[in-house]
């Protein structure tokens, strides 16, 4: 609620001090993209997801992606509609639209219905009402806490809602064993790129794509 109050003060527009921090993040990512790496993976959790959307959209518009390491974006427990539904969130809506159709990155979005602090399984671009016809991203997957945690673990945490909001960044103790299972440590510290990790995995059948936003202006 503190995050929402901060964003709502300006109706979804970014205050100058936030834009300054976003610029610093963008410069850090741009520098990494000049390095000798296979992949630069950006992870945005909760409110960090909508900040990453704008940071990466700016980066790509500047032409800083697509020539060196693969650029990947993993959004976790995102709350994008919390801001994109506000009347003055023109920048975020434009950035969502631009990022969703860019071939310069891979964008995977992971949420879970058990997380009461996220917009679980919502396609943030479509529910915001700004999906272009050539939309590529994000790919929507469920972390399925009730299945990827042991029954005893799930019983301990299923009503600890704020704790569950951070489960994406923690270990899972009951993964089914499929090569594309969501595992934060395997993805961020393993040998495969984000796109390779989820290659061949169908998106969640329960993903939500209904546009329900009153405010869809981009400028």
PDB file of C-alpha atoms in Angstrom:
ATOM      1  CA  UNK A   1       0.000   0.000   0.000  1.00  0.00           C
ATOM      2  CA  UNK A   2       2.932   2.322   0.591  1.00  0.00           C
ATOM      3  CA  UNK A   3       4.103   1.618  -2.960  1.00  0.00           C
ATOM      4  CA  UNK A   4       0.641   2.326  -4.329  1.00  0.00           C
ATOM      5  CA  UNK A   5       0.327   5.544  -2.312  1.00  0.00           C
ATOM      6  CA  UNK A   6       3.670   6.723  -3.686  1.00  0.00           C
ATOM      7  CA  UNK A   7       2.604   6.050  -7.281  1.00  0.00           C
ATOM      8  CA  UNK A   8      -0.899   7.439  -6.807  1.00  0.00           C
ATOM      9  CA  UNK A   9       0.380  10.792  -5.524  1.00  0.00           C
ATOM     10  CA  UNK A  10       1.205  11.757  -9.092  1.00  0.00           C
ATOM     11  CA  UNK A  11      -1.523   9.697 -10.732  1.00  0.00           C
ATOM     12  CA  UNK A  12       0.989   7.156 -12.054  1.00  0.00           C
ATOM     13  CA  UNK A  13       3.546   9.594 -13.434  1.00  0.00           C
ATOM     14  CA  UNK A  14       7.132   9.099 -12.269  1.00  0.00           C
ATOM     15  CA  UNK A  15       8.519  11.784  -9.942  1.00  0.00           C
ATOM     16  CA  UNK A  16      11.896  13.280 -11.005  1.00  0.00           C
ATOM     17  CA  UNK A  17      13.772  11.538  -8.197  1.00  0.00           C
ATOM     18  CA  UNK A  18      12.470   8.154  -9.355  1.00  0.00           C
ATOM     19  CA  UNK A  19      13.387   8.884 -12.969  1.00  0.00           C
ATOM     20  CA  UNK A  20      16.917   9.727 -11.808  1.00  0.00           C
ATOM     21  CA  UNK A  21      17.288   6.340 -10.132  1.00  0.00           C
ATOM     22  CA  UNK A  22      15.859   4.598 -13.181  1.00  0.00           C
ATOM     23  CA  UNK A  23      18.424   6.352 -15.364  1.00  0.00           C
ATOM     24  CA  UNK A  24      21.201   5.075 -13.115  1.00  0.00           C
ATOM     25  CA  UNK A  25      19.852   1.534 -13.374  1.00  0.00           C
ATOM     26  CA  UNK A  26      19.634   1.863 -17.162  1.00  0.00           C
ATOM     27  CA  UNK A  27      23.243   2.950 -17.379  1.00  0.00           C
ATOM     28  CA  UNK A  28      24.330  -0.030 -15.284  1.00  0.00           C
ATOM     29  CA  UNK A  29      22.481  -2.443 -17.582  1.00  0.00           C
ATOM     30  CA  UNK A  30      23.815  -0.699 -20.694  1.00  0.00           C
ATOM     31  CA  UNK A  31      27.361  -1.103 -19.411  1.00  0.00           C
ATOM     32  CA  UNK A  32      26.770  -4.814 -18.790  1.00  0.00           C
ATOM     33  CA  UNK A  33      25.538  -5.206 -22.362  1.00  0.00           C
ATOM     34  CA  UNK A  34      28.976  -4.180 -23.616  1.00  0.00           C
ATOM     35  CA  UNK A  35      30.641  -7.005 -21.670  1.00  0.00           C
ATOM     36  CA  UNK A  36      31.698 -10.462 -22.767  1.00  0.00           C
ATOM     37  CA  UNK A  37      28.651 -12.322 -21.482  1.00  0.00           C
ATOM     38  CA  UNK A  38      26.168 -14.774 -22.942  1.00  0.00           C
ATOM     39  CA  UNK A  39      23.234 -13.027 -21.305  1.00  0.00           C
ATOM     40  CA  UNK A  40      22.311 -10.016 -19.225  1.00  0.00           C
ATOM     41  CA  UNK A  41      19.348 -11.025 -17.072  1.00  0.00           C
ATOM     42  CA  UNK A  42      17.272  -8.312 -15.417  1.00  0.00           C
ATOM     43  CA  UNK A  43      15.006  -9.442 -12.579  1.00  0.00           C
ATOM     44  CA  UNK A  44      12.160  -7.217 -11.393  1.00  0.00           C
ATOM     45  CA  UNK A  45      10.159  -8.301  -8.345  1.00  0.00           C
ATOM     46  CA  UNK A  46       6.849  -6.725  -7.307  1.00  0.00           C
ATOM     47  CA  UNK A  47       7.060  -2.953  -7.920  1.00  0.00           C
ATOM     48  CA  UNK A  48      10.473  -3.512  -9.428  1.00  0.00           C
ATOM     49  CA  UNK A  49       8.758  -5.139 -12.398  1.00  0.00           C
ATOM     50  CA  UNK A  50       7.064  -1.976 -13.650  1.00  0.00           C
ATOM     51  CA  UNK A  51      10.253   0.012 -13.082  1.00  0.00           C
ATOM     52  CA  UNK A  52      12.174  -2.549 -15.142  1.00  0.00           C
ATOM     53  CA  UNK A  53       9.613  -2.269 -17.946  1.00  0.00           C
ATOM     54  CA  UNK A  54      10.334   1.438 -18.351  1.00  0.00           C
ATOM     55  CA  UNK A  55      14.087   1.064 -17.850  1.00  0.00           C
ATOM     56  CA  UNK A  56      14.350  -1.626 -20.511  1.00  0.00           C
ATOM     57  CA  UNK A  57      12.022   0.159 -22.922  1.00  0.00           C
ATOM     58  CA  UNK A  58      14.258   3.240 -22.735  1.00  0.00           C
ATOM     59  CA  UNK A  59      17.362   1.103 -23.181  1.00  0.00           C
ATOM     60  CA  UNK A  60      15.996  -0.569 -26.307  1.00  0.00           C
ATOM     61  CA  UNK A  61      14.770   2.705 -27.809  1.00  0.00           C
ATOM     62  CA  UNK A  62      18.310   4.021 -27.401  1.00  0.00           C
ATOM     63  CA  UNK A  63      19.584   1.105 -29.500  1.00  0.00           C
ATOM     64  CA  UNK A  64      21.695  -0.360 -26.707  1.00  0.00           C
ATOM     65  CA  UNK A  65      20.321  -3.910 -26.949  1.00  0.00           C
ATOM     66  CA  UNK A  66      20.522  -6.603 -29.594  1.00  0.00           C
ATOM     67  CA  UNK A  67      24.177  -6.320 -30.576  1.00  0.00           C
ATOM     68  CA  UNK A  68      25.980  -8.015 -27.681  1.00  0.00           C
ATOM     69  CA  UNK A  69      24.807 -10.389 -24.964  1.00  0.00           C
ATOM     70  CA  UNK A  70      21.215 -11.623 -25.034  1.00  0.00           C
ATOM     71  CA  UNK A  71      18.956  -9.345 -22.983  1.00  0.00           C
ATOM     72  CA  UNK A  72      16.411 -11.128 -20.786  1.00  0.00           C
ATOM     73  CA  UNK A  73      13.802  -9.870 -18.347  1.00  0.00           C
ATOM     74  CA  UNK A  74      12.243 -11.973 -15.590  1.00  0.00           C
ATOM     75  CA  UNK A  75       9.333 -10.275 -13.819  1.00  0.00           C
ATOM     76  CA  UNK A  76       8.222 -11.890 -10.560  1.00  0.00           C
ATOM     77  CA  UNK A  77       5.102 -11.242  -8.489  1.00  0.00           C
ATOM     78  CA  UNK A  78       4.407  -8.180 -10.638  1.00  0.00           C
ATOM     79  CA  UNK A  79       1.986  -5.433  -9.656  1.00  0.00           C
ATOM     80  CA  UNK A  80       2.078  -3.558 -12.966  1.00  0.00           C
ATOM     81  CA  UNK A  81      -1.691  -2.772 -13.085  1.00  0.00           C
ATOM     82  CA  UNK A  82      -1.360  -1.066  -9.710  1.00  0.00           C
ATOM     83  CA  UNK A  83       0.334   1.754 -11.623  1.00  0.00           C
ATOM     84  CA  UNK A  84      -0.701   1.262 -15.253  1.00  0.00           C
ATOM     85  CA  UNK A  85      -4.377   1.726 -14.325  1.00  0.00           C
ATOM     86  CA  UNK A  86      -3.709   5.195 -12.906  1.00  0.00           C
ATOM     87  CA  UNK A  87      -4.802   8.107 -15.149  1.00  0.00           C
ATOM     88  CA  UNK A  88      -1.372   9.701 -15.658  1.00  0.00           C
ATOM     89  CA  UNK A  89       0.630   6.505 -16.167  1.00  0.00           C
ATOM     90  CA  UNK A  90       1.130   7.376 -19.838  1.00  0.00           C
ATOM     91  CA  UNK A  91       4.836   6.575 -19.781  1.00  0.00           C
ATOM     92  CA  UNK A  92       4.353   3.126 -18.293  1.00  0.00           C
ATOM     93  CA  UNK A  93       1.580   2.243 -20.737  1.00  0.00           C
ATOM     94  CA  UNK A  94       3.711   3.345 -23.697  1.00  0.00           C
ATOM     95  CA  UNK A  95       6.673   1.388 -22.322  1.00  0.00           C
ATOM     96  CA  UNK A  96       4.540  -1.723 -21.849  1.00  0.00           C
ATOM     97  CA  UNK A  97       3.377  -1.532 -25.449  1.00  0.00           C
ATOM     98  CA  UNK A  98       6.873  -0.957 -26.837  1.00  0.00           C
ATOM     99  CA  UNK A  99       8.529  -3.652 -24.739  1.00  0.00           C
ATOM    100  CA  UNK A 100       5.845  -6.215 -25.514  1.00  0.00           C
ATOM    101  CA  UNK A 101       6.669  -6.203 -29.223  1.00  0.00           C
ATOM    102  CA  UNK A 102      10.433  -5.836 -29.104  1.00  0.00           C
ATOM    103  CA  UNK A 103      12.520  -8.696 -30.535  1.00  0.00           C
ATOM    104  CA  UNK A 104      15.542  -7.286 -28.696  1.00  0.00           C
ATOM    105  CA  UNK A 105      14.768  -9.209 -25.495  1.00  0.00           C
ATOM    106  CA  UNK A 106      13.021 -12.184 -23.942  1.00  0.00           C
ATOM    107  CA  UNK A 107      10.437 -11.374 -21.271  1.00  0.00           C
ATOM    108  CA  UNK A 108       9.066 -14.060 -18.953  1.00  0.00           C
ATOM    109  CA  UNK A 109       6.526 -13.222 -16.246  1.00  0.00           C
ATOM    110  CA  UNK A 110       6.058 -15.552 -13.257  1.00  0.00           C
ATOM    111  CA  UNK A 111       3.339 -15.126 -10.629  1.00  0.00           C
ATOM    112  CA  UNK A 112       1.266 -17.481  -8.472  1.00  0.00           C
ATOM    113  CA  UNK A 113      -2.416 -17.466  -7.469  1.00  0.00           C
ATOM    114  CA  UNK A 114      -1.343 -18.049  -3.865  1.00  0.00           C
ATOM    115  CA  UNK A 115       0.388 -14.661  -3.812  1.00  0.00           C
ATOM    116  CA  UNK A 116      -2.213 -12.167  -2.638  1.00  0.00           C
ATOM    117  CA  UNK A 117       0.166  -9.237  -3.194  1.00  0.00           C
ATOM    118  CA  UNK A 118       0.535  -9.742  -6.960  1.00  0.00           C
ATOM    119  CA  UNK A 119      -1.673  -9.579 -10.052  1.00  0.00           C
ATOM    120  CA  UNK A 120      -1.409 -13.324 -10.482  1.00  0.00           C
ATOM    121  CA  UNK A 121      -1.381 -14.702 -14.045  1.00  0.00           C
ATOM    122  CA  UNK A 122      -2.392 -11.314 -15.483  1.00  0.00           C
ATOM    123  CA  UNK A 123      -0.756 -10.420 -18.769  1.00  0.00           C
ATOM    124  CA  UNK A 124       0.273  -6.888 -17.741  1.00  0.00           C
ATOM    125  CA  UNK A 125       0.155  -5.598 -21.309  1.00  0.00           C
ATOM    126  CA  UNK A 126      -3.247  -6.993 -22.230  1.00  0.00           C
ATOM    127  CA  UNK A 127      -5.043  -6.219 -18.975  1.00  0.00           C
ATOM    128  CA  UNK A 128      -3.741  -2.646 -19.214  1.00  0.00           C
ATOM    129  CA  UNK A 129      -5.416  -2.374 -22.619  1.00  0.00           C
ATOM    130  CA  UNK A 130      -2.326  -1.492 -24.660  1.00  0.00           C
ATOM    131  CA  UNK A 131      -1.486  -4.801 -26.364  1.00  0.00           C
ATOM    132  CA  UNK A 132      -0.313  -4.262 -29.971  1.00  0.00           C
ATOM    133  CA  UNK A 133      -1.262  -6.671 -32.733  1.00  0.00           C
ATOM    134  CA  UNK A 134       2.345  -7.842 -32.950  1.00  0.00           C
ATOM    135  CA  UNK A 135       2.713  -8.554 -29.224  1.00  0.00           C
ATOM    136  CA  UNK A 136       5.488 -11.008 -28.372  1.00  0.00           C
ATOM    137  CA  UNK A 137       5.829 -10.659 -24.599  1.00  0.00           C
ATOM    138  CA  UNK A 138       5.554 -11.468 -21.819  1.00  0.00           C
ATOM    139  CA  UNK A 139       5.237 -15.223 -21.611  1.00  0.00           C
ATOM    140  CA  UNK A 140       3.019 -15.934 -18.590  1.00  0.00           C
ATOM    141  CA  UNK A 141       3.771 -18.797 -16.200  1.00  0.00           C
ATOM    142  CA  UNK A 142       2.610 -19.836 -12.755  1.00  0.00           C
ATOM    143  CA  UNK A 143       4.989 -20.694  -9.932  1.00  0.00           C
ATOM    144  CA  UNK A 144       2.137 -22.880  -8.600  1.00  0.00           C
ATOM    145  CA  UNK A 145       3.132 -22.658  -4.944  1.00  0.00           C
ATOM    146  CA  UNK A 146       0.632 -25.326  -3.880  1.00  0.00           C
ATOM    147  CA  UNK A 147       2.385 -27.810  -6.166  1.00  0.00           C
ATOM    148  CA  UNK A 148       6.020 -26.701  -6.095  1.00  0.00           C
ATOM    149  CA  UNK A 149       6.168 -26.607  -2.293  1.00  0.00           C
ATOM    150  CA  UNK A 150       5.803 -29.753  -0.218  1.00  0.00           C
ATOM    151  CA  UNK A 151       2.378 -30.090   1.454  1.00  0.00           C
ATOM    152  CA  UNK A 152       3.964 -29.520   4.867  1.00  0.00           C
ATOM    153  CA  UNK A 153       5.748 -26.371   3.648  1.00  0.00           C
ATOM    154  CA  UNK A 154       2.643 -25.064   1.898  1.00  0.00           C
ATOM    155  CA  UNK A 155       0.597 -25.574   5.080  1.00  0.00           C
ATOM    156  CA  UNK A 156       3.100 -23.455   7.005  1.00  0.00           C
ATOM    157  CA  UNK A 157       3.203 -20.515   4.589  1.00  0.00           C
ATOM    158  CA  UNK A 158      -0.100 -20.413   2.689  1.00  0.00           C
ATOM    159  CA  UNK A 159      -1.618 -17.806   5.008  1.00  0.00           C
ATOM    160  CA  UNK A 160       1.581 -15.816   5.446  1.00  0.00           C
ATOM    161  CA  UNK A 161       0.742 -13.596   2.501  1.00  0.00           C
ATOM    162  CA  UNK A 162       3.667 -11.206   2.620  1.00  0.00           C
ATOM    163  CA  UNK A 163       6.076 -14.150   3.023  1.00  0.00           C
ATOM    164  CA  UNK A 164       4.543 -15.785  -0.053  1.00  0.00           C
ATOM    165  CA  UNK A 165       5.096 -12.615  -2.048  1.00  0.00           C
ATOM    166  CA  UNK A 166       8.836 -13.294  -1.714  1.00  0.00           C
ATOM    167  CA  UNK A 167       8.695 -17.027  -2.384  1.00  0.00           C
ATOM    168  CA  UNK A 168       9.766 -16.430  -5.994  1.00  0.00           C
ATOM    169  CA  UNK A 169      13.212 -15.504  -4.685  1.00  0.00           C
ATOM    170  CA  UNK A 170      13.456 -18.568  -2.432  1.00  0.00           C
ATOM    171  CA  UNK A 171      14.085 -22.271  -2.923  1.00  0.00           C
ATOM    172  CA  UNK A 172      11.252 -24.680  -3.775  1.00  0.00           C
ATOM    173  CA  UNK A 173      11.228 -28.131  -2.183  1.00  0.00           C
ATOM    174  CA  UNK A 174       8.757 -30.018  -4.366  1.00  0.00           C
ATOM    175  CA  UNK A 175       9.560 -29.195  -7.993  1.00  0.00           C
ATOM    176  CA  UNK A 176       8.025 -31.734 -10.398  1.00  0.00           C
ATOM    177  CA  UNK A 177      11.339 -32.209 -12.180  1.00  0.00           C
ATOM    178  CA  UNK A 178      10.490 -30.789 -15.600  1.00  0.00           C
ATOM    179  CA  UNK A 179      13.369 -28.947 -17.320  1.00  0.00           C
ATOM    180  CA  UNK A 180      11.335 -25.732 -17.435  1.00  0.00           C
ATOM    181  CA  UNK A 181      10.195 -25.687 -13.798  1.00  0.00           C
ATOM    182  CA  UNK A 182      10.457 -22.271 -12.210  1.00  0.00           C
ATOM    183  CA  UNK A 183      13.521 -22.266  -9.961  1.00  0.00           C
ATOM    184  CA  UNK A 184      15.032 -18.879  -9.160  1.00  0.00           C
ATOM    185  CA  UNK A 185      18.502 -20.219  -8.503  1.00  0.00           C
ATOM    186  CA  UNK A 186      18.598 -22.490 -11.542  1.00  0.00           C
ATOM    187  CA  UNK A 187      17.527 -19.559 -13.734  1.00  0.00           C
ATOM    188  CA  UNK A 188      19.765 -16.854 -12.300  1.00  0.00           C
ATOM    189  CA  UNK A 189      22.868 -18.968 -11.590  1.00  0.00           C
ATOM    190  CA  UNK A 190      22.477 -21.845 -14.042  1.00  0.00           C
ATOM    191  CA  UNK A 191      24.104 -22.311 -17.450  1.00  0.00           C
ATOM    192  CA  UNK A 192      21.058 -21.644 -19.646  1.00  0.00           C
ATOM    193  CA  UNK A 193      19.597 -18.385 -20.871  1.00  0.00           C
ATOM    194  CA  UNK A 194      16.079 -17.476 -19.811  1.00  0.00           C
ATOM    195  CA  UNK A 195      14.685 -18.215 -23.282  1.00  0.00           C
ATOM    196  CA  UNK A 196      16.315 -21.649 -23.312  1.00  0.00           C
ATOM    197  CA  UNK A 197      15.063 -22.487 -19.823  1.00  0.00           C
ATOM    198  CA  UNK A 198      11.419 -22.032 -20.829  1.00  0.00           C
ATOM    199  CA  UNK A 199      11.752 -23.228 -24.437  1.00  0.00           C
ATOM    200  CA  UNK A 200       8.849 -25.487 -25.354  1.00  0.00           C
ATOM    201  CA  UNK A 201       6.826 -24.777 -22.246  1.00  0.00           C
ATOM    202  CA  UNK A 202       3.221 -23.728 -22.986  1.00  0.00           C
ATOM    203  CA  UNK A 203       1.995 -20.618 -21.223  1.00  0.00           C
ATOM    204  CA  UNK A 204      -0.387 -20.941 -18.298  1.00  0.00           C
ATOM    205  CA  UNK A 205      -3.881 -21.849 -19.427  1.00  0.00           C
ATOM    206  CA  UNK A 206      -5.259 -19.692 -16.620  1.00  0.00           C
ATOM    207  CA  UNK A 207      -3.572 -16.487 -17.737  1.00  0.00           C
ATOM    208  CA  UNK A 208      -5.791 -13.409 -17.675  1.00  0.00           C
ATOM    209  CA  UNK A 209      -5.915 -11.237 -20.784  1.00  0.00           C
ATOM    210  CA  UNK A 210      -9.131  -9.228 -20.360  1.00  0.00           C
ATOM    211  CA  UNK A 211      -8.531  -5.481 -20.658  1.00  0.00           C
ATOM    212  CA  UNK A 212     -10.244  -3.716 -17.773  1.00  0.00           C
ATOM    213  CA  UNK A 213      -8.482  -0.372 -17.673  1.00  0.00           C
ATOM    214  CA  UNK A 214     -10.364   2.921 -18.003  1.00  0.00           C
ATOM    215  CA  UNK A 215      -7.156   4.776 -18.824  1.00  0.00           C
ATOM    216  CA  UNK A 216      -5.297   3.594 -21.922  1.00  0.00           C
ATOM    217  CA  UNK A 217      -3.703   6.818 -23.164  1.00  0.00           C
ATOM    218  CA  UNK A 218      -0.032   6.684 -24.086  1.00  0.00           C
ATOM    219  CA  UNK A 219       0.694  10.396 -24.006  1.00  0.00           C
TER     220      UNK A 219
END
